[in-house]
Short mmCIF file of C-alpha atoms in Angstrom, two decimals:
data_model
loop_
_atom_site.label_atom_id
_atom_site.label_comp_id
_atom_site.label_asym_id
_atom_site.label_seq_id
_atom_site.Cartn_x
_atom_site.Cartn_y
_atom_site.Cartn_z
CA MET Q 1 6.23 -22.13 -13.25
CA ASN Q 2 2.51 -22.07 -11.84
CA GLY Q 3 0.84 -24.55 -14.44
CA ASP Q 4 3.63 -26.86 -14.50
CA PHE Q 5 3.38 -27.33 -10.88
CA LEU Q 6 -0.77 -27.33 -10.91
CA LEU Q 7 -0.50 -30.38 -13.65
CA SER Q 8 1.89 -32.44 -11.39
CA LEU Q 9 -0.40 -32.20 -8.62
CA PRO Q 10 -4.15 -33.40 -7.70
CA ALA Q 11 -6.77 -30.90 -6.46
CA ALA Q 12 -5.35 -31.14 -3.42
CA LEU Q 13 -2.91 -29.93 -1.22
CA ASP Q 14 -1.31 -29.81 2.05
CA CYS Q 15 1.59 -27.78 3.97
CA GLU Q 16 2.44 -26.39 7.22
CA VAL Q 17 2.06 -22.85 6.95
CA LEU Q 18 -0.16 -21.46 4.44
CA VAL Q 19 0.84 -17.60 3.10
CA VAL Q 20 -2.29 -16.09 1.24
CA GLY Q 21 -0.91 -13.30 -0.92
CA SER Q 22 2.84 -12.79 -1.90
CA GLY Q 23 3.30 -9.13 -1.06
CA ALA Q 24 5.66 -7.17 1.38
CA GLY Q 25 4.06 -8.81 4.17
CA GLY Q 26 3.57 -12.09 2.71
CA CYS Q 27 7.14 -12.48 1.54
CA MET Q 28 8.48 -11.20 4.77
CA ALA Q 29 6.55 -13.65 7.00
CA ALA Q 30 6.69 -16.69 4.39
CA ASP Q 31 11.11 -16.61 4.09
CA ALA Q 32 11.54 -16.22 7.73
CA LEU Q 33 9.21 -19.38 8.01
CA ALA Q 34 11.02 -21.30 5.57
CA GLY Q 35 14.40 -20.42 6.64
CA ALA Q 36 13.07 -21.93 10.45
CA GLY Q 37 12.78 -25.02 8.58
CA ALA Q 38 8.46 -24.57 7.97
CA ASP Q 39 6.74 -26.51 5.24
CA VAL Q 40 5.39 -23.22 3.38
CA LEU Q 41 3.26 -23.10 0.46
CA MET Q 42 2.11 -19.53 -0.61
CA ILE Q 43 -0.63 -18.58 -3.41
CA GLU Q 44 -1.15 -15.45 -5.14
CA GLU Q 45 -4.15 -14.51 -7.03
CA GLY Q 46 -2.03 -12.61 -9.81
CA PRO Q 47 0.71 -13.68 -12.70
CA TYR Q 48 4.27 -14.13 -11.75
CA VAL Q 49 6.15 -11.04 -13.85
CA PRO Q 50 9.78 -10.85 -13.03
CA GLN Q 51 11.52 -7.66 -13.31
CA SER Q 52 13.38 -9.15 -16.49
CA ALA Q 53 10.18 -9.88 -18.39
CA MET Q 54 8.12 -6.56 -16.83
CA PRO Q 55 6.50 -4.73 -19.62
CA LYS Q 56 8.16 -2.20 -21.35
CA THR Q 57 5.49 0.29 -21.37
CA SER Q 58 3.02 1.58 -18.33
CA ALA Q 59 0.17 0.82 -20.19
CA SER Q 60 1.02 -2.70 -20.53
CA GLU Q 61 2.22 -3.01 -16.93
CA VAL Q 62 -0.89 -1.91 -16.06
CA GLN Q 63 -3.19 -4.30 -17.69
CA ALA Q 64 -1.13 -7.02 -16.48
CA MET Q 65 0.18 -6.19 -12.64
CA TRP Q 66 -2.46 -3.74 -11.33
CA ARG Q 67 -6.26 -5.38 -10.07
CA GLY Q 68 -8.68 -4.01 -12.54
CA GLY Q 69 -6.05 -2.39 -14.75
CA GLY Q 70 -6.04 -0.09 -12.52
CA LEU Q 71 -9.27 1.09 -12.58
CA THR Q 72 -10.69 0.49 -8.78
CA ALA Q 73 -12.46 3.04 -6.28
CA ALA Q 74 -13.75 3.41 -2.98
CA PHE Q 75 -17.55 4.96 -3.51
CA GLY Q 76 -18.41 7.59 -1.40
CA PRO Q 77 -19.74 11.18 -1.55
CA VAL Q 78 -16.03 11.92 -2.95
CA PRO Q 79 -14.88 8.78 -4.84
CA VAL Q 80 -11.68 8.08 -4.36
CA ALA Q 81 -9.29 5.48 -6.66
CA TYR Q 82 -6.69 3.40 -5.01
CA ALA Q 83 -4.23 1.37 -6.71
CA GLU Q 84 -3.95 -1.76 -5.93
CA ALA Q 85 -0.82 -4.64 -7.38
CA ARG Q 86 -2.12 -8.29 -8.45
CA CYS Q 87 0.66 -9.79 -9.29
CA VAL Q 88 3.58 -12.02 -7.59
CA GLY Q 89 5.60 -9.49 -5.13
CA GLY Q 90 2.16 -7.45 -4.99
CA GLY Q 91 2.78 -3.39 -4.58
CA THR Q 92 6.41 -4.01 -4.05
CA GLU Q 93 6.66 -5.00 -8.16
CA ILE Q 94 4.84 -0.98 -9.04
CA ASN Q 95 5.26 0.76 -6.30
CA SER Q 96 8.47 3.31 -5.88
CA GLY Q 97 10.23 1.47 -2.68
CA ILE Q 98 10.01 4.52 -0.76
CA MET Q 99 11.23 3.02 2.69
CA GLN Q 100 9.77 5.06 6.11
CA ARG Q 101 9.57 4.12 9.43
CA VAL Q 102 6.58 5.36 11.32
CA PRO Q 103 7.47 8.21 13.84
CA ASP Q 104 8.89 6.67 17.35
CA ALA Q 105 6.26 9.20 18.76
CA LEU Q 106 3.41 7.64 16.93
CA LEU Q 107 4.44 4.13 17.66
CA GLU Q 108 4.35 4.81 21.06
CA GLU Q 109 0.19 6.67 20.86
CA TRP Q 110 -0.70 3.83 19.36
CA ALA Q 111 0.52 1.04 21.82
CA ARG Q 112 -1.14 3.53 24.47
CA ILE Q 113 -4.23 4.20 22.17
CA HIS Q 114 -4.98 0.71 21.49
CA ALA Q 115 -3.13 -1.07 24.21
CA LEU Q 116 -0.77 -2.93 22.17
CA ALA Q 117 1.40 -4.96 24.81
CA ASP Q 118 5.22 -5.23 23.44
CA PHE Q 119 4.61 -2.46 20.92
CA GLY Q 120 6.16 0.80 20.23
CA ALA Q 121 9.70 2.11 19.38
CA ASP Q 122 11.60 -0.25 21.01
CA ALA Q 123 9.82 -3.16 20.45
CA LEU Q 124 9.92 -2.74 16.87
CA ARG Q 125 13.03 -1.90 16.23
CA PRO Q 126 14.89 -5.15 15.25
CA TYR Q 127 12.50 -5.94 12.74
CA TYR Q 128 12.38 -2.28 11.16
CA ASP Q 129 16.50 -2.97 11.27
CA LYS Q 130 16.07 -6.38 9.49
CA VAL Q 131 14.06 -4.81 6.75
CA TRP Q 132 16.62 -2.56 5.90
CA ALA Q 133 19.12 -5.05 6.10
CA GLU Q 134 17.39 -6.43 3.93
CA LEU Q 135 16.03 -4.49 1.28
CA VAL Q 136 18.14 -0.84 1.85
CA PRO Q 137 21.50 -0.92 0.54
CA ALA Q 138 23.87 -0.11 3.78
CA ALA Q 139 25.83 2.26 1.63
CA PRO Q 140 24.15 3.83 -1.02
CA PRO Q 141 26.39 4.67 -4.27
CA GLU Q 142 26.52 8.52 -4.46
CA THR Q 143 24.40 9.49 -7.02
CA GLY Q 144 25.41 13.41 -6.86
CA PRO Q 145 22.19 16.51 -6.59
CA PRO Q 146 19.03 15.39 -6.79
CA GLY Q 147 17.26 15.29 -10.25
CA ARG Q 148 15.31 18.33 -10.88
CA VAL Q 149 11.66 17.47 -9.73
CA ALA Q 150 13.17 16.78 -6.33
CA GLY Q 151 15.57 19.61 -6.50
CA LEU Q 152 12.79 22.22 -7.23
CA LEU Q 153 10.26 21.49 -4.23
CA GLN Q 154 13.19 21.25 -1.68
CA LEU Q 155 14.16 24.68 -2.98
CA GLY Q 156 10.47 25.94 -2.53
CA ALA Q 157 10.73 24.32 1.13
CA GLN Q 158 13.78 26.07 1.39
CA ARG Q 159 12.88 29.17 0.56
CA LYS Q 160 9.28 29.00 2.72
CA GLY Q 161 11.15 27.87 5.68
CA LEU Q 162 9.98 24.02 5.57
CA ARG Q 163 11.52 21.38 6.87
CA HIS Q 164 12.08 18.64 4.39
CA GLU Q 165 14.41 15.80 3.30
CA ALA Q 166 15.46 13.05 0.76
CA LEU Q 167 14.04 9.65 1.11
CA VAL Q 168 15.35 6.51 0.83
CA ARG Q 169 14.57 3.88 -1.59
CA ALA Q 170 15.01 -0.02 -1.82
CA ALA Q 171 16.76 0.02 -4.42
CA ASP Q 172 20.63 -0.21 -5.72
CA GLY Q 173 21.99 1.35 -8.92
CA GLY Q 174 18.11 1.90 -10.21
CA ARG Q 175 17.53 -1.79 -9.58
CA ARG Q 176 14.15 -1.85 -7.48
CA HIS Q 177 14.48 -4.30 -4.68
CA SER Q 178 10.79 -5.97 -5.35
CA MET Q 179 9.91 -9.37 -3.44
CA THR Q 180 10.64 -11.12 -6.97
CA ALA Q 181 14.00 -9.76 -6.92
CA THR Q 182 14.91 -10.97 -3.07
CA LEU Q 183 13.26 -12.28 -0.47
CA LEU Q 184 10.56 -14.46 -2.82
CA PRO Q 185 13.64 -16.31 -4.63
CA ARG Q 186 15.27 -16.97 -1.27
CA ALA Q 187 12.65 -18.51 0.54
CA GLN Q 188 11.77 -20.45 -2.67
CA ALA Q 189 15.43 -21.61 -2.11
CA ARG Q 190 14.63 -22.59 1.41
CA GLY Q 191 11.79 -24.47 0.33
CA MET Q 192 8.84 -22.81 -0.15
CA ARG Q 193 6.20 -23.41 -2.94
CA LEU Q 194 4.22 -21.34 -4.95
CA VAL Q 195 1.42 -21.10 -7.11
CA ALA Q 196 0.34 -18.08 -8.79
CA GLN Q 197 -2.72 -17.18 -10.33
CA CYS Q 198 -4.35 -19.40 -7.39
CA GLU Q 199 -6.65 -17.43 -5.59
CA ALA Q 200 -8.55 -17.93 -2.17
CA ARG Q 201 -11.96 -17.82 -2.29
CA LYS Q 202 -12.89 -19.34 1.34
CA ILE Q 203 -11.28 -20.54 4.44
CA ILE Q 204 -12.32 -23.59 5.64
CA TRP Q 205 -12.83 -23.53 9.74
CA LYS Q 206 -14.74 -25.59 12.55
CA ARG Q 207 -15.27 -24.29 16.11
CA GLY Q 208 -12.16 -25.74 18.82
CA ALA Q 209 -12.38 -26.67 22.35
CA GLY Q 210 -12.31 -23.85 24.66
CA GLY Q 211 -14.16 -21.33 22.15
CA ARG Q 212 -11.52 -20.85 19.87
CA ALA Q 213 -11.82 -21.74 16.27
CA VAL Q 214 -9.04 -23.85 14.03
CA VAL Q 215 -8.35 -23.17 10.14
CA ARG Q 216 -8.44 -26.26 8.46
CA GLY Q 217 -7.42 -25.26 4.91
CA VAL Q 218 -8.73 -22.61 2.19
CA GLU Q 219 -10.68 -23.52 -0.86
CA ALA Q 220 -9.15 -21.65 -3.87
CA HIS Q 221 -9.79 -21.52 -7.84
CA ALA Q 222 -6.68 -21.95 -9.53
CA THR Q 223 -5.56 -20.99 -13.58
CA GLY Q 224 -3.55 -23.68 -15.24
CA PRO Q 225 -1.37 -23.64 -18.23
CA ASP Q 226 -4.55 -23.77 -20.80
CA GLY Q 227 -6.30 -21.26 -18.85
CA GLN Q 228 -8.92 -23.28 -17.51
CA ARG Q 229 -9.54 -22.61 -13.93
CA ARG Q 230 -9.79 -25.54 -11.46
CA ARG Q 231 -10.98 -26.16 -7.60
CA VAL Q 232 -7.88 -26.29 -5.41
CA HIS Q 233 -8.16 -27.58 -1.68
CA ILE Q 234 -5.08 -26.95 0.33
CA ALA Q 235 -4.95 -28.15 3.83
CA CYS Q 236 -2.81 -26.38 6.46
CA LYS Q 237 -2.14 -26.21 9.92
CA GLN Q 238 -1.46 -22.87 10.17
CA LEU Q 239 -2.94 -20.13 7.94
CA PHE Q 240 -0.67 -16.28 7.43
CA LEU Q 241 -2.65 -14.01 5.73
CA ALA Q 242 -1.33 -11.43 3.48
CA ALA Q 243 -4.00 -10.27 0.17
CA GLY Q 244 -3.45 -6.84 1.59
CA ALA Q 245 -6.17 -4.23 3.45
CA ILE Q 246 -8.74 -5.24 1.13
CA HIS Q 247 -8.94 -8.75 -0.03
CA THR Q 248 -7.94 -9.82 3.30
CA PRO Q 249 -10.87 -8.65 5.12
CA ALA Q 250 -13.07 -10.11 1.80
CA LEU Q 251 -12.10 -13.43 2.34
CA LEU Q 252 -12.58 -13.63 6.15
CA ARG Q 253 -15.89 -12.08 5.48
CA ARG Q 254 -16.96 -14.60 2.70
CA SER Q 255 -16.00 -17.18 5.24
CA GLY Q 256 -18.04 -16.48 7.82
CA ILE Q 257 -15.48 -14.63 10.00
CA THR Q 258 -16.62 -11.07 10.41
CA GLU Q 259 -16.15 -9.96 13.84
CA ASN Q 260 -14.00 -6.19 13.56
CA ILE Q 261 -13.61 -7.32 10.24
CA GLY Q 262 -13.50 -4.89 6.87
CA ASN Q 263 -15.35 -2.15 9.44
CA SER Q 264 -12.17 0.32 9.59
CA LEU Q 265 -10.18 0.40 6.26
CA ARG Q 266 -7.67 3.40 6.31
CA LEU Q 267 -6.02 5.52 3.39
CA HIS Q 268 -3.75 8.21 2.86
CA PRO Q 269 -5.84 10.08 0.63
CA VAL Q 270 -3.58 11.97 -1.77
CA LEU Q 271 -4.47 14.90 -3.76
CA LYS Q 272 -1.71 15.86 -7.08
CA VAL Q 273 -0.65 19.49 -8.32
CA LEU Q 274 0.79 19.74 -11.99
CA ALA Q 275 3.58 22.06 -11.57
CA ASP Q 276 4.45 24.54 -15.04
CA PHE Q 277 8.22 25.71 -14.75
CA GLY Q 278 8.10 27.38 -17.97
CA GLU Q 279 11.15 25.72 -18.73
CA PRO Q 280 12.47 21.42 -19.12
CA THR Q 281 11.89 20.38 -15.74
CA GLY Q 282 13.89 16.37 -16.92
CA ALA Q 283 10.20 14.82 -15.11
CA MET Q 284 10.00 12.11 -17.85
CA ALA Q 285 13.61 11.02 -16.72
CA GLU Q 286 13.31 11.32 -12.62
CA ARG Q 287 10.91 8.38 -12.37
CA VAL Q 288 11.06 8.46 -8.56
CA PRO Q 289 11.80 11.91 -7.09
CA LEU Q 290 13.49 11.57 -3.56
CA ALA Q 291 12.68 14.28 -1.60
CA ALA Q 292 9.64 14.97 0.82
CA ILE Q 293 8.28 18.31 2.77
CA THR Q 294 8.05 16.88 6.46
CA GLU Q 295 6.95 20.02 7.95
CA PHE Q 296 3.67 18.83 9.08
CA MET Q 297 4.69 14.60 9.37
CA PRO Q 298 2.64 12.66 10.11
CA SER Q 299 -0.15 14.57 9.50
CA LEU Q 300 0.86 15.72 5.95
CA ARG Q 301 3.41 15.34 3.43
CA MET Q 302 4.54 16.52 0.37
CA GLY Q 303 6.33 14.93 -2.27
CA GLY Q 304 7.50 14.83 -6.47
CA SER Q 305 5.00 12.20 -8.03
CA VAL Q 306 6.16 10.00 -10.77
CA PHE Q 307 5.48 11.76 -14.40
CA THR Q 308 3.95 9.49 -17.27
CA PRO Q 309 1.99 10.54 -20.52
CA GLY Q 310 -0.93 8.84 -18.45
CA PHE Q 311 -0.71 10.41 -15.39
CA PHE Q 312 -0.26 14.36 -17.33
CA GLY Q 313 -3.21 13.31 -19.50
CA MET Q 314 -5.12 12.66 -16.71
CA ALA Q 315 -4.42 15.85 -15.20
CA LEU Q 316 -5.32 17.94 -18.72
CA ALA Q 317 -8.08 16.43 -18.63
CA GLU Q 318 -9.53 17.23 -15.24
CA ASN Q 319 -9.88 20.88 -16.91
CA TRP Q 320 -9.08 20.33 -21.01
CA ARG Q 321 -10.02 24.35 -22.41
CA ASP Q 322 -7.63 25.49 -19.81
CA ARG Q 323 -4.72 22.96 -19.39
CA ALA Q 324 -4.76 21.98 -23.15
CA ALA Q 325 -2.27 24.33 -24.03
CA LEU Q 326 0.12 22.83 -21.53
CA LEU Q 327 0.59 19.58 -23.51
CA PRO Q 328 3.13 20.86 -26.30
CA ARG Q 329 4.76 22.08 -23.30
CA HIS Q 330 4.90 19.02 -21.15
CA ARG Q 331 8.79 19.24 -21.21
CA ASP Q 332 8.14 22.07 -18.72
CA CYS Q 333 5.91 20.51 -16.24
CA ALA Q 334 5.95 17.76 -13.30
CA LEU Q 335 3.83 16.37 -10.67
CA TYR Q 336 3.73 16.74 -7.10
CA TYR Q 337 0.97 15.32 -4.38
CA THR Q 338 -0.16 16.12 -0.94
CA MET Q 339 -1.15 13.51 1.09
CA ALA Q 340 -3.18 13.25 4.78
CA ARG Q 341 -2.83 10.73 7.26
CA ALA Q 342 -6.97 10.61 7.20
CA GLN Q 343 -9.15 10.26 10.12
CA ALA Q 344 -11.83 8.92 8.42
CA ARG Q 345 -12.66 4.76 8.10
CA GLY Q 346 -13.83 3.24 5.23
CA ARG Q 347 -15.55 -0.25 4.77
CA VAL Q 348 -14.87 -3.40 2.48
CA ARG Q 349 -17.79 -5.98 1.72
CA PRO Q 350 -17.53 -8.73 -0.67
CA LEU Q 351 -20.76 -8.98 -2.62
CA PRO Q 352 -22.79 -12.27 -3.76
CA GLY Q 353 -21.72 -13.31 -7.48
CA MET Q 354 -19.05 -10.24 -7.63
CA ALA Q 355 -15.38 -10.85 -8.24
CA GLU Q 356 -14.58 -7.61 -6.96
CA PRO Q 357 -15.51 -6.34 -3.11
CA LEU Q 358 -17.80 -3.01 -2.41
CA VAL Q 359 -15.55 -0.60 -0.74
CA ARG Q 360 -17.01 2.13 0.76
CA TYR Q 361 -15.02 5.80 2.02
CA ALA Q 362 -15.80 9.16 2.95
CA PRO Q 363 -13.37 11.45 4.61
CA THR Q 364 -13.99 13.40 7.21
CA ASP Q 365 -14.36 17.26 7.20
CA THR Q 366 -10.78 17.10 8.67
CA ASP Q 367 -9.53 14.95 6.54
CA ARG Q 368 -10.41 17.53 3.60
CA ALA Q 369 -9.24 20.45 5.41
CA ALA Q 370 -5.81 18.98 5.95
CA LEU Q 371 -5.51 17.86 2.50
CA ALA Q 372 -6.31 22.00 1.64
CA ARG Q 373 -3.57 23.09 4.03
CA GLY Q 374 -1.61 20.36 2.30
CA LEU Q 375 -2.10 21.74 -1.66
CA GLU Q 376 -1.61 25.40 -0.01
CA SER Q 377 1.72 24.47 1.25
CA LEU Q 378 2.74 22.86 -1.53
CA ALA Q 379 1.15 25.42 -4.39
CA GLY Q 380 3.38 28.34 -2.38
CA ALA Q 381 6.32 26.30 -2.08
CA LEU Q 382 6.29 25.50 -5.44
CA LEU Q 383 5.54 29.32 -6.70
CA ALA Q 384 8.50 30.07 -4.84
CA ALA Q 385 10.48 27.94 -6.31
CA GLY Q 386 9.69 29.63 -10.05
CA ALA Q 387 6.57 27.61 -10.83
CA ARG Q 388 4.48 29.84 -13.62
CA ARG Q 389 1.15 27.97 -12.26
CA VAL Q 390 0.36 25.36 -10.33
CA ILE Q 391 -2.46 23.30 -11.27
CA PRO Q 392 -4.39 21.17 -8.26
CA SER Q 393 -6.40 18.10 -8.88
CA LEU Q 394 -9.92 19.64 -8.44
CA ALA Q 395 -11.97 19.63 -11.57
CA GLY Q 396 -12.31 22.31 -13.49
CA HIS Q 397 -9.46 24.75 -11.68
CA PRO Q 398 -7.67 26.65 -13.87
CA GLY Q 399 -4.69 27.04 -11.42
CA TRP Q 400 -2.55 29.38 -9.20
CA ASP Q 401 -0.12 32.00 -10.39
CA SER Q 402 0.43 33.40 -7.15
CA GLU Q 403 0.20 32.93 -3.48
CA SER Q 404 -2.71 35.63 -3.12
CA ALA Q 405 -4.62 33.55 -5.70
CA ILE Q 406 -4.85 29.77 -3.83
CA ASP Q 407 -8.38 28.94 -2.49
CA ALA Q 408 -7.71 25.40 -1.92
CA MET Q 409 -9.89 25.70 1.56
CA ARG Q 410 -12.71 27.38 0.31
CA ILE Q 411 -13.20 25.25 -2.87
CA MET Q 412 -12.47 21.96 -0.27
CA GLU Q 413 -15.22 22.99 2.10
CA SER Q 414 -17.95 24.33 -0.45
CA ALA Q 415 -17.26 21.91 -3.68
CA PRO Q 416 -15.52 19.07 -1.75
CA ALA Q 417 -16.95 16.65 -4.76
CA ARG Q 418 -14.45 18.47 -7.05
CA ALA Q 419 -11.68 17.00 -5.71
CA GLN Q 420 -10.14 13.96 -7.73
CA MET Q 421 -8.49 11.61 -5.12
CA MET Q 422 -6.72 8.68 -4.90
CA ALA Q 423 -4.73 6.67 -2.65
CA ILE Q 424 -1.88 4.56 -3.00
CA HIS Q 425 -1.98 3.57 0.81
CA LEU Q 426 -4.37 1.32 2.02
CA MET Q 427 -4.42 -0.22 5.90
CA GLY Q 428 -6.24 -1.04 9.09
CA SER Q 429 -9.36 -2.88 7.53
CA CYS Q 430 -8.27 -5.75 10.68
CA PRO Q 431 -6.98 -3.82 13.05
CA MET Q 432 -4.75 -5.09 16.01
CA HIS Q 433 -6.10 -4.08 19.34
CA GLY Q 434 -5.11 -5.10 22.83
CA ASP Q 435 -8.96 -5.51 23.39
CA ARG Q 436 -11.08 -8.37 21.12
CA ALA Q 437 -13.93 -6.30 21.24
CA GLN Q 438 -12.02 -3.62 19.42
CA GLY Q 439 -9.64 -5.14 17.04
CA ALA Q 440 -9.66 -7.92 14.62
CA VAL Q 441 -5.84 -9.33 15.71
CA ASP Q 442 -3.80 -9.23 18.96
CA PRO Q 443 -0.67 -7.23 19.08
CA PHE Q 444 0.98 -9.84 17.45
CA GLY Q 445 -0.97 -10.43 14.56
CA ARG Q 446 -3.04 -13.00 15.46
CA LEU Q 447 -6.83 -13.80 15.00
CA TYR Q 448 -9.46 -13.12 17.77
CA GLY Q 449 -10.92 -16.50 17.83
CA PHE Q 450 -8.54 -18.62 16.67
CA LYS Q 451 -5.87 -20.86 17.22
CA ASN Q 452 -4.21 -21.18 13.81
CA ALA Q 453 -4.78 -17.69 11.92
CA VAL Q 454 -2.33 -14.45 11.99
CA ILE Q 455 -2.46 -11.63 9.55
CA ALA Q 456 0.29 -10.26 8.03
CA ASP Q 457 -0.08 -7.26 5.72
CA ALA Q 458 -1.18 -3.69 6.15
CA SER Q 459 -4.82 -4.25 7.06
CA ALA Q 460 -3.52 -5.53 10.81
CA MET Q 461 -2.26 -1.82 11.06
CA PRO Q 462 -4.08 0.06 13.95
CA GLU Q 463 -3.87 3.03 11.79
CA ALA Q 464 -2.96 5.24 8.68
CA PRO Q 465 0.78 6.20 9.51
CA GLY Q 466 1.43 9.17 7.86
CA VAL Q 467 4.13 7.68 6.19
CA ASN Q 468 4.69 4.49 3.34
CA PRO Q 469 3.69 1.90 4.82
CA GLN Q 470 5.88 -0.87 3.28
CA ALA Q 471 8.61 -0.94 5.52
CA THR Q 472 6.04 -1.21 8.89
CA VAL Q 473 3.85 -3.81 7.10
CA MET Q 474 7.29 -5.80 6.62
CA ALA Q 475 8.65 -5.26 10.31
CA LEU Q 476 5.07 -6.01 11.68
CA ALA Q 477 5.63 -9.38 9.31
CA ALA Q 478 8.32 -10.18 10.72
CA ARG Q 479 7.78 -9.84 14.18
CA ALA Q 480 4.89 -12.07 13.68
CA ALA Q 481 6.40 -14.84 12.26
CA ALA Q 482 8.69 -14.42 15.14
CA SER Q 483 6.12 -15.06 17.26
CA TRP Q 484 4.40 -18.08 15.95
CA LEU Q 485 7.95 -19.79 15.39
CA ALA Q 486 8.58 -19.50 18.83
CA VAL Q 487 5.55 -21.30 19.71
CA ARG Q 488 5.66 -23.64 16.69
CA GLY Q 489 4.17 -27.21 17.02
CA GLN Q 490 1.56 -25.58 19.71
CA SER Q 491 -0.83 -24.02 17.32
CA VAL Q 492 -3.11 -27.28 16.54
#
């Protein structure tokens, strides 16, 4: 698709609105803009892989659709592996599609702490409602009782007196409502142009009158059907950046735009546990366990995790000597996680001559203590549900077979490097704030100091939300698009 498009065009393109990135935020904004009649061009660094052509195995999916083949990490005293999509549709093509709203109380706290005008629960509710109307079935089909993995978590929570809830997924009849299945084709039907395998390398801008700069376009590298990379100049009147919490700040900094950019990356660090129940769990078939312990929200959340041969093997490899015996009994096992709304702030910096930026992140003592508390609560619930042994993602750990043996807090304090942390939610690297001195964008995603640039992805979130961020990213992108449309024609 993108190859034919490039062959028929010169190395210079132009549009009214250029959207960089095709994930949840980019597609939400692009669909709204195209629906209002704007001339929208979207570029995406990765390939176009529709659900009908999705790879059949996890390994091939990771190679085709994940950045770095799934091997990306933030460096620090305790490295944190993180996952990023690199394909049309972005993270919506590889994530679980779980939809959650930031709790009203936390939205109000953000509005107060970050001086965000016209923000908070009431201001964002219409945009959340729009997201739900687009992606979440109005009347989800009856599915009967939860799968066994989710059911065991709920049972353990009940026995421990912990609040828990079922999770809502952007899916219908097992078909995930990703961007390539929903908003993207509709935006294209409305006239939006898409160029896949086209990477934005530099924003072209100049200083304007009144001290506000003006974006003139983007220099990009596009791969044609012959596999050759070409330089493409894309002129635009308005720029919407939606390349994600790592690559939006990297692109801005490569372009000489650095004020409050890439200095405040937030994560939801995750530690997993492998539970051995001594009887079949059905974990392989239960692709997305839709239940979570919410007793400690938004600071902590615990839930069921996807169980694949690869993830199972990684858990065994953390202590092969003690865990190898579980290999032939994989049907008796399941994976769970604890996730913290961490307070640490990481950095994103592009490196000259390097394709990927350098990401640094160091969880605070408070963050590690929160994860330890999460591990202890989760392990207690799983043991209460009948698990024979619960094994945390702590290198070399033999696991716990009773609540009295749980020692997560001691280990996280004395040997934090043993923690095998990962993250799938990245945000806050170009945060919104009402004060330009403290933020990169205003409450509507408009880039400070620029007349015609908006950030419409997770990098604009002021903090980590403690819930899956996709719905919030889309709500903020819809709000940013509506704000721009209200003053369309005045941006340049």
